[in-house]
Coordinates of C-alpha atoms in Angstrom, one line a residue:
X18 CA 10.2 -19.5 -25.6
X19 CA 8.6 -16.1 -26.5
X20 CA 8.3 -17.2 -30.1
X21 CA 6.8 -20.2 -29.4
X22 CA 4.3 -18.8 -27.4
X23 CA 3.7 -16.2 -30.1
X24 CA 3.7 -18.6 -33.1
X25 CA 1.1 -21.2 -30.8
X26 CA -0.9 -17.8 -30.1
X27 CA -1.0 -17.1 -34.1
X28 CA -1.5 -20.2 -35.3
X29 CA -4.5 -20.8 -33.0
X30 CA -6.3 -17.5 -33.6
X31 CA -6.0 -18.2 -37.6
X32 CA -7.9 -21.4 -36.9
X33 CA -10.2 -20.0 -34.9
X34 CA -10.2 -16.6 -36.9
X35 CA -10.8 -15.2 -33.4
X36 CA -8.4 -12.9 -31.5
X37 CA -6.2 -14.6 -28.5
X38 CA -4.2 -13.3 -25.7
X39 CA -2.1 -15.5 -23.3
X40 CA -1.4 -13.1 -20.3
X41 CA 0.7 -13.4 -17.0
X42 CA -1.8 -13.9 -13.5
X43 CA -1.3 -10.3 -13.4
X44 CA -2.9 -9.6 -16.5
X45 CA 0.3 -8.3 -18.5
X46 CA 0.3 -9.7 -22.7
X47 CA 3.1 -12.7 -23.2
X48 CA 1.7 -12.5 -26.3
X49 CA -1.5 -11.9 -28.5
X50 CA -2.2 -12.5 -31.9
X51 CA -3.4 -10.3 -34.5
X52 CA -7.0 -8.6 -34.6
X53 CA -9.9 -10.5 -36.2
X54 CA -12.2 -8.0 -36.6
X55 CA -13.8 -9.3 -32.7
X56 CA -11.4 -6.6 -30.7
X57 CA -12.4 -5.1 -28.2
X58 CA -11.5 -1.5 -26.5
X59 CA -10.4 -3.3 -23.9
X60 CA -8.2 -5.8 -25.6
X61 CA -6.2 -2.4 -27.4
X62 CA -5.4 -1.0 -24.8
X63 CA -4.1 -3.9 -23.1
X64 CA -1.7 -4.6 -26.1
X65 CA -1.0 -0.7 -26.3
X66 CA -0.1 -1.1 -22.7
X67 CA 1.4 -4.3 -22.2
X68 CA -1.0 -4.7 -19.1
X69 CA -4.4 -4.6 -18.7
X70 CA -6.3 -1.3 -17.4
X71 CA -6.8 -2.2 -13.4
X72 CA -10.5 -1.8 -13.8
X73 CA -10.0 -4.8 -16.3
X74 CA -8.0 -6.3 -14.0
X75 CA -10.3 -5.9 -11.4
X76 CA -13.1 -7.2 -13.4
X77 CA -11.3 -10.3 -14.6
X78 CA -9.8 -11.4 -11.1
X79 CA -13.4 -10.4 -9.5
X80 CA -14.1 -14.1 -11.0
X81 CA -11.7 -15.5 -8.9
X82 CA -10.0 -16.9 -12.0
X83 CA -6.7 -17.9 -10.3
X84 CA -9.2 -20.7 -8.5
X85 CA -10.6 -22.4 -11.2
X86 CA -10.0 -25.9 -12.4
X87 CA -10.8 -25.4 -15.8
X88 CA -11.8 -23.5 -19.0
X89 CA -15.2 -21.2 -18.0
X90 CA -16.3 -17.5 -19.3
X91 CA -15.4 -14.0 -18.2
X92 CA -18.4 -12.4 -18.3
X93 CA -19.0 -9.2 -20.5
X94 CA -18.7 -5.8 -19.1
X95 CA -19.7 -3.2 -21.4
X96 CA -19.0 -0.1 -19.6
X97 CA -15.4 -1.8 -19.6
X98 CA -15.4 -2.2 -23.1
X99 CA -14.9 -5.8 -22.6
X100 CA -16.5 -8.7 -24.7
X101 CA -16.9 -12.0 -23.1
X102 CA -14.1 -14.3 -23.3
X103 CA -13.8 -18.0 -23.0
X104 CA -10.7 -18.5 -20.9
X105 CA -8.2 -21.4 -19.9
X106 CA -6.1 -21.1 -16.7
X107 CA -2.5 -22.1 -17.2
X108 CA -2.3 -24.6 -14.5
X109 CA 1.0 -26.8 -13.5
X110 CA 2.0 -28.4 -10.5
X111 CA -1.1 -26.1 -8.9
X112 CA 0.3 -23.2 -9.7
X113 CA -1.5 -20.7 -12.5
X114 CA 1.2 -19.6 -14.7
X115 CA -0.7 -17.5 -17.6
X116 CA -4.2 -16.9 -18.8
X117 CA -4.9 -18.2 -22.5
X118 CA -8.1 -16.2 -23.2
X119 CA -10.3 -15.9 -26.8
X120 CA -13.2 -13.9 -27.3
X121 CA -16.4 -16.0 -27.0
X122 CA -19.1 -13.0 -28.2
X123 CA -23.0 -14.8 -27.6
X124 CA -24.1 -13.9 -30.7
X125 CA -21.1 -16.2 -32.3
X126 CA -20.2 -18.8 -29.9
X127 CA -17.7 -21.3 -29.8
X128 CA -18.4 -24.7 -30.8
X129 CA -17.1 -28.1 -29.7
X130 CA -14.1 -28.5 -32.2
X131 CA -13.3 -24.8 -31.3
X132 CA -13.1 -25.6 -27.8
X133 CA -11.1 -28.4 -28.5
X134 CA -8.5 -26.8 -30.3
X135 CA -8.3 -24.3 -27.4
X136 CA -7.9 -27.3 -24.9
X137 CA -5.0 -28.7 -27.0
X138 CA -3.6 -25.3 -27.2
X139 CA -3.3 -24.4 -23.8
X140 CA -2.2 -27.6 -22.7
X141 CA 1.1 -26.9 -25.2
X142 CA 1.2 -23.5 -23.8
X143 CA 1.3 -24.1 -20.2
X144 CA 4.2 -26.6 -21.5
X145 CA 6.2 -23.6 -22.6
X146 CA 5.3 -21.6 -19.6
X147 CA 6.2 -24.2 -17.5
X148 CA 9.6 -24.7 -19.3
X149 CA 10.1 -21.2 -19.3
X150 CA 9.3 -21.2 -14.7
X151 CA 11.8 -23.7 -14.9
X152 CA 14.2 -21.7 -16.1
X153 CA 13.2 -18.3 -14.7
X154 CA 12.3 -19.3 -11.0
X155 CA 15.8 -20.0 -9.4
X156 CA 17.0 -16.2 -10.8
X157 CA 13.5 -15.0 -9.4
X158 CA 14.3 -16.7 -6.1
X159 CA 18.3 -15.9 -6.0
X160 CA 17.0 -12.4 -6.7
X161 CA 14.1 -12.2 -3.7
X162 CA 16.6 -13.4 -1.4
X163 CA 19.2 -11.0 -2.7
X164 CA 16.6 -8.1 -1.7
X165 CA 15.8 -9.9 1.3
X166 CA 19.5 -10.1 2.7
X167 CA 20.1 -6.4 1.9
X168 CA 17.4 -5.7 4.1
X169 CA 17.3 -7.7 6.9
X170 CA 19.5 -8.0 9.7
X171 CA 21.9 -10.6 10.0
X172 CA 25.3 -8.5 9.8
X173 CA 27.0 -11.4 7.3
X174 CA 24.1 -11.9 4.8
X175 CA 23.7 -7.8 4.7
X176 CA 27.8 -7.3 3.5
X177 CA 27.5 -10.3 1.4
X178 CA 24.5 -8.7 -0.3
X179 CA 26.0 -5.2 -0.5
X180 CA 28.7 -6.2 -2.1
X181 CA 26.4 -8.2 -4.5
X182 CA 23.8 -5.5 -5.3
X183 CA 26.8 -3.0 -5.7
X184 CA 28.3 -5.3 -8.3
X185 CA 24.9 -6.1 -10.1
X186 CA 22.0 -4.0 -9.2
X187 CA 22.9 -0.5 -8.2
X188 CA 26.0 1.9 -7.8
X189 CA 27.0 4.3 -5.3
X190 CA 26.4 7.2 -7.1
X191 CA 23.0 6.1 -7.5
X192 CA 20.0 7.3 -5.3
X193 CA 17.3 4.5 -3.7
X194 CA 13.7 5.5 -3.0
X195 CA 12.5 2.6 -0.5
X196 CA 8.6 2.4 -0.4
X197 CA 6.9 -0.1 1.9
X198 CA 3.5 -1.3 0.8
X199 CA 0.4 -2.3 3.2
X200 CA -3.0 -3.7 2.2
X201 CA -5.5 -3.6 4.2
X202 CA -8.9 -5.6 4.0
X203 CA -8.1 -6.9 0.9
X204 CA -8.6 -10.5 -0.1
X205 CA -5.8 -12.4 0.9
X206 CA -5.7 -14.8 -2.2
X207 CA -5.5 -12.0 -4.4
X208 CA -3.2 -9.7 -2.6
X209 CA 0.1 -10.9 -4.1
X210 CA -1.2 -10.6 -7.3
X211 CA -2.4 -6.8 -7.0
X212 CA 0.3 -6.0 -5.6
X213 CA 3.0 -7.7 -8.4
X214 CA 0.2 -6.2 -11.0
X215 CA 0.7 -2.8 -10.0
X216 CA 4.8 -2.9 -10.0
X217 CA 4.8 -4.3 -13.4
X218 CA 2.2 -1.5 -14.7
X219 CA 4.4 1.0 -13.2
X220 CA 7.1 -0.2 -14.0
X221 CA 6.2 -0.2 -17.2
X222 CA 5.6 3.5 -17.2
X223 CA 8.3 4.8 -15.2
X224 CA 11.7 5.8 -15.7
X225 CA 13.3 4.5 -13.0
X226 CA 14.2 1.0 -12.3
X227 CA 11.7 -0.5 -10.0
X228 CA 13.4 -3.5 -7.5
X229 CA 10.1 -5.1 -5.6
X230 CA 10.1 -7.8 -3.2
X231 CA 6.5 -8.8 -2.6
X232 CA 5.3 -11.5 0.7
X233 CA 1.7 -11.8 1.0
X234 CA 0.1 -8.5 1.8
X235 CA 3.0 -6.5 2.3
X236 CA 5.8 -5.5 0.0
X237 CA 8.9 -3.3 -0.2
X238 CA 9.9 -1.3 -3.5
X239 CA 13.0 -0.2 -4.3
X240 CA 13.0 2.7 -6.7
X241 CA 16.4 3.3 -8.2
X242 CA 17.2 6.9 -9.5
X243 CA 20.2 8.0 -11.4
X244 CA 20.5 11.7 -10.0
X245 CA 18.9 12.7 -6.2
X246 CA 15.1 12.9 -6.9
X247 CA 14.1 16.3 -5.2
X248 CA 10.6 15.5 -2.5
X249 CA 8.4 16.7 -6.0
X250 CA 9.8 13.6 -8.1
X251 CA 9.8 11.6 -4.1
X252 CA 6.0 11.9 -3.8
X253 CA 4.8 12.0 -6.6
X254 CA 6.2 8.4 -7.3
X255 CA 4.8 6.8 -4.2
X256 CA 1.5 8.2 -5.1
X257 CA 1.4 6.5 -8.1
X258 CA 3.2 3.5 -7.2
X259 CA -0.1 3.3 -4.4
X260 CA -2.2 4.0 -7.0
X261 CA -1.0 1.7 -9.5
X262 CA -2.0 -1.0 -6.5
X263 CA -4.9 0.7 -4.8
X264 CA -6.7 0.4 -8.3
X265 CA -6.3 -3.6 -8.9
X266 CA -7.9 -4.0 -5.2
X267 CA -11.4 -5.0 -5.6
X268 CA -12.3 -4.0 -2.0
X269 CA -9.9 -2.7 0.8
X270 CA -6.8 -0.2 0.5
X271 CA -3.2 -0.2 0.4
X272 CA -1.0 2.1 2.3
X273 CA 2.4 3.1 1.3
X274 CA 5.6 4.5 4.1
X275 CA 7.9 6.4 2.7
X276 CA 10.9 7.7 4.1
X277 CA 12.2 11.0 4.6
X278 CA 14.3 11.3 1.1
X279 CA 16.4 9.0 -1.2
X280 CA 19.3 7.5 0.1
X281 CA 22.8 5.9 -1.3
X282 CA 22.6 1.5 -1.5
X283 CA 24.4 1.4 2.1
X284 CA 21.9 3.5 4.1
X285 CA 18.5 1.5 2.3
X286 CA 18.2 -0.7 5.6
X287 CA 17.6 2.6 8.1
X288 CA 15.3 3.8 5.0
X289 CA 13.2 0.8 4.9
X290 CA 12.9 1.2 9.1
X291 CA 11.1 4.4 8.8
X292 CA 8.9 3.4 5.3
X293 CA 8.0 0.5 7.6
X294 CA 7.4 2.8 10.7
X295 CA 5.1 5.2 8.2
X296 CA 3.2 2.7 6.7
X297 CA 2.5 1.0 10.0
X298 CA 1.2 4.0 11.2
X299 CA -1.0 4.7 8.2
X300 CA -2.6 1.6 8.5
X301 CA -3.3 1.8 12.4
X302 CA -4.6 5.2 12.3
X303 CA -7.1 6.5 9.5
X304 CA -6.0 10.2 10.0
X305 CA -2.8 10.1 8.7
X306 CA -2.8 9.7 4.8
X307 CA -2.7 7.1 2.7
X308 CA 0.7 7.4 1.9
X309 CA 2.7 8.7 4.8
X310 CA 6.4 10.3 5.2
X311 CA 8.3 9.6 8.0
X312 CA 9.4 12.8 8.3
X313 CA 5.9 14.3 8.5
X314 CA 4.8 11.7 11.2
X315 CA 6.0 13.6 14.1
X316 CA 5.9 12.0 17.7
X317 CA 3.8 9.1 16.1
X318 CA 6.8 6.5 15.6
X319 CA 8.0 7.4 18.7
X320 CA 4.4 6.3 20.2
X321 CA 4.0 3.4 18.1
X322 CA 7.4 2.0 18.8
X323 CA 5.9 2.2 22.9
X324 CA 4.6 -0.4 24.4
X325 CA 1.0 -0.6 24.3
X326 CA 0.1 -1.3 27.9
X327 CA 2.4 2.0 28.6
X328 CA 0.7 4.5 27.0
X329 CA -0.8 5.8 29.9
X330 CA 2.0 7.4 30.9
X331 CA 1.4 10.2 27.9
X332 CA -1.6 10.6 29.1
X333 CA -3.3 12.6 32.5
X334 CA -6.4 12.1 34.2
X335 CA -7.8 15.5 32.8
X336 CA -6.6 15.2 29.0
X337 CA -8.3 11.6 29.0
X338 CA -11.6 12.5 30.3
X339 CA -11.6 15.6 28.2
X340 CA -10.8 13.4 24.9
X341 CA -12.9 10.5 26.4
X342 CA -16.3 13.2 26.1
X343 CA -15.1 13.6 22.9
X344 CA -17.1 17.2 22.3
X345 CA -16.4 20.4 21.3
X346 CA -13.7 21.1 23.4
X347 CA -11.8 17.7 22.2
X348 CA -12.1 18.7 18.1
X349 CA -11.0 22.1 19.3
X350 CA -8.1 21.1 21.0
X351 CA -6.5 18.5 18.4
X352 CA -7.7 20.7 15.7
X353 CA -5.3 23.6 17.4
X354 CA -2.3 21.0 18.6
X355 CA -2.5 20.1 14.7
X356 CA -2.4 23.8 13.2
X357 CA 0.7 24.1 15.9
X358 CA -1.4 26.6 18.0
X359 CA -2.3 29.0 14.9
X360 CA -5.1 30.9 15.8
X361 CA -6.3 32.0 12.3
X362 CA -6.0 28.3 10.8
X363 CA -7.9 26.6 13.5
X364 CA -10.6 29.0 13.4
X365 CA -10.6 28.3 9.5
X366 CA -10.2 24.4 9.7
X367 CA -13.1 24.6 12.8
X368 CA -15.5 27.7 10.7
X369 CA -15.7 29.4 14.0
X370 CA -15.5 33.2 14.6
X371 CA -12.2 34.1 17.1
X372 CA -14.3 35.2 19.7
X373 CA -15.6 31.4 20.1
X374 CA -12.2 30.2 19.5
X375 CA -10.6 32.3 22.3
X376 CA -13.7 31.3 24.8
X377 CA -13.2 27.5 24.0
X378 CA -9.5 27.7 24.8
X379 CA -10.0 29.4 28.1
X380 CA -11.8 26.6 28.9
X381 CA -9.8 24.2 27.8
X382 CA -7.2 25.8 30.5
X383 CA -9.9 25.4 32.8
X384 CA -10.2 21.5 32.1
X385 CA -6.7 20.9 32.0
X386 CA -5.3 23.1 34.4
X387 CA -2.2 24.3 31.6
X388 CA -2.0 26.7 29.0
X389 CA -1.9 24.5 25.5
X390 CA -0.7 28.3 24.2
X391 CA 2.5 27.2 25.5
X392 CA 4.8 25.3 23.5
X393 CA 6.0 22.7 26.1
X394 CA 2.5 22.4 27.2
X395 CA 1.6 22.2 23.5
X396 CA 4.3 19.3 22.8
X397 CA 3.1 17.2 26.0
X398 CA -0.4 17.8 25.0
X399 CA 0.0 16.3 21.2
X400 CA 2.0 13.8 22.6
X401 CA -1.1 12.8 24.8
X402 CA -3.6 13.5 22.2
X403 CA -1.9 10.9 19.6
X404 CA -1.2 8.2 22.4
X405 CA -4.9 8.0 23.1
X406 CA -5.5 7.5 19.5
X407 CA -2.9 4.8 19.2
X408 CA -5.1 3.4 22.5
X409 CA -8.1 3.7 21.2
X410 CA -7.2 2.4 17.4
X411 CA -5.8 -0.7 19.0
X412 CA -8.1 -1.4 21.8
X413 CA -6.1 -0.3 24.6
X414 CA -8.8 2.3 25.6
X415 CA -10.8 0.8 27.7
X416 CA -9.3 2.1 31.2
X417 CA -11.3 4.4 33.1
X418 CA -9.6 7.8 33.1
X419 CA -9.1 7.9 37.2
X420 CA -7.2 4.9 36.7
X421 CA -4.4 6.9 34.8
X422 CA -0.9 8.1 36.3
X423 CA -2.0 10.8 38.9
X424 CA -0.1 13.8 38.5
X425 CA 0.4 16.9 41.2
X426 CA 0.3 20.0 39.4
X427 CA -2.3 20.3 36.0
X428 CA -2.0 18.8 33.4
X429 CA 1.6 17.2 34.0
X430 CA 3.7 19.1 32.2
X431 CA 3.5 22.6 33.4
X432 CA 5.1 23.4 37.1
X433 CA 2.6 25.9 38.1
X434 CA -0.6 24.8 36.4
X435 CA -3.8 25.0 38.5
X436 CA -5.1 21.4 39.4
X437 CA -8.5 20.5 37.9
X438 CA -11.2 20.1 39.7
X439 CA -13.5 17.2 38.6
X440 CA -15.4 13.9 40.2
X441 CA -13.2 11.7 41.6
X442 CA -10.2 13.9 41.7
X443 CA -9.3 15.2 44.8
X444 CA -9.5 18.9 45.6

């Protein structure tokens, strides 16, 4: 199928004596015929590559290309290096299954027999494609429900696809990264396709072998090592597996969960639990990073995995009216529960001399009635802290703080705390 795509990709571009690509909806080459003399910068390094550069990408699927119903032009985008194109979706049954694109440059446009001979063309090339769907799309599906299985959690399709990814995909002396993938904002239409773009760029460019199972805006990516990756090899892969996505996005982000370290096939299910749990929490709360670790995340599974409505419960009268003021006192206090009470990093982090910092702290004792120097006050205060962000990131902030659980000594978790005195709080 490969070579007849090829040969129809020749023979067309020595009639034409212009250069042709036929690429996938993701932008990678099927195939491309040889230079004419019209190549661009941006054409070579998409056959160097085997994909297109994501701000190609980007500029190509910014035409919503995937929509249209016929043959129209990709504009030109110098600073891209890219000449305009005249280009034919690959349409059957609905469904776009390549790209046939020639060069169109203004100053020697295509005529009408040209065009013509592009039409017939691509009709015999979305032919092939289709043939080659055909014959590619019940493995694609066997495979997506393969991955599926192994990670869901029905007990019998789980051992059934243990024992077939065992056999098939990856041993047990093997080690599996699992990376779950977010976007966020991004164009719905076009998030499948960023997101199947950037795992066939990377995986183009990576030695490891890269398992993804893609539905709609989220995915999961299974990266499959032959020795343990230490957290050096760990991170740096999910920062460019985000990257390798964020870049195709033509407007919002994607976040990536990852979990705490590689793990053998049987234990992927409780890895993909807390790269789900991370990345859930990356996209609720725009503090943490981009691409989170479960084991950096703290109390904030814990808190996410609460219900919302319950929340409360972390949080007492005089913490919520301090963080509901949201002053000095507030960016001082999270700023010092963050630095797990270091005195010389939160006066860096805040650029304030110790004197100030030492003052600001003795009155947060004041508000709160605890000492957040202590380290179980320290623990119920963060715990407080990140339950009124939750609230607040998800709209569940809107109580007044007098409505809260009242508690009888401080802050709630000291025993011998001195009880706040404030409006609406009895003495």
């Amino acid at each position: 199928m490969a070579n007849a795509l090829q040969q129809l990709a020749d023979d067309l571009a020595a009639r034409l004596a212009r250069s042709v690509t036929v690429v996938t909806p993701e932008i990678e080459i099927i195939c491309a015929s040889a230079h004419f003399g019209d190549e661009d910068p941006a054409r070579t390094a998409a056959v160097l590559r085997r994909v297109a550069l994501p701000e190609v990408y980007r500029h190509i699927h910014g035409h919503d290309i995937l929509r249209w119903q016929g043959p129209d032009h990709l504009r030109a985008a110098p600073d891209l290096g890219f000449k305009r194109r005249y280009a034919v979706p690959l349409r059957e049954r609905g469904t776009v299954l390549g790209i046939l694109m020639v060069i169109d440059d203004p100053s020697d446009p295509l005529d009408a027999a040209q065009r013509a001979q592009i039409a017939q063309a691509s009709t015999t090339a979305t032919e092939l494609l289709a043939l080659e769907a055909d014959a590619e799309q019940p493995r694609h599906d066997a495979r997506a429900r393969l991955l599926s299985d192994l990670l869901g959690t029905d007990p019998q399709r789980y051992a059934r696809a243990l024992r077939q990814v065992r056999s098939e995909l990856i041993n047990d002396q093997e080690t599996v990264l699992v990376l779950a993938f977010r976007l966020l904002g991004a164009p719905s239409t076009r998030a499948g396709a960023a997101l199947r773009a950037g795992f066939k760029d990377l995986g183009h460019r990576e030695p490891t072998r890269l398992l993804p199972l893609v539905s709609g805006e989220h995915a999961t990516l299974l990266a499959v090592f032959a020795e343990p990756p230490d957290q050096a090899a760990v991170r740096g892969l999910a920062d460019r597996a985000a990257r390798a996505v964020s870049d195709r996005l033509d407007g919002g982000e994607c976040v990536v969960g990852m979990p705490q370290c590689g793990v053998p096939l049987d234990a992927v299910r409780d890895a993909r639990r807390q790269a789900l749990s991370a990345a859930d929490a990356a996209a609720l709360l725009p503090t943490l990073p981009r691409v989170s670790s479960f084991g950096e995340l703290g109390s904030y599974p814990l808190l996410l995995a609460w219900p919302r409505d319950q929340l409360d419960d972390f949080i007492p009268p005089p913490l919520r009216t301090l963080l509901a003021a949201d002053g000095p006192l507030a960016e001082t206090l999270r700023t010092y529960l963050d630095t797990a009470g270091s005195i010389p990093e939160t006066t860096r982090r805040l650029a304030l001399h110790r004197t100030s910092l030492y003052y600001r702290l003795s009155r947060l004792r004041e508000a709160l009635g605890c000492d957040p120097a202590d380290p179980g006050v320290r623990e119920g205060l963060q715990l407080g802290v990140r339950a009124d962000e939750i609230q607040r990131a998800t709209g569940h902030s809107d109580k007044p703080w007098n409505s809260a659980p009242r508690y009888s000594t401080g802050c709630g978790w000291c025993g011998a705390g001195q009880r706040p005195r404030m409006e609406g709080t009895p003495s």
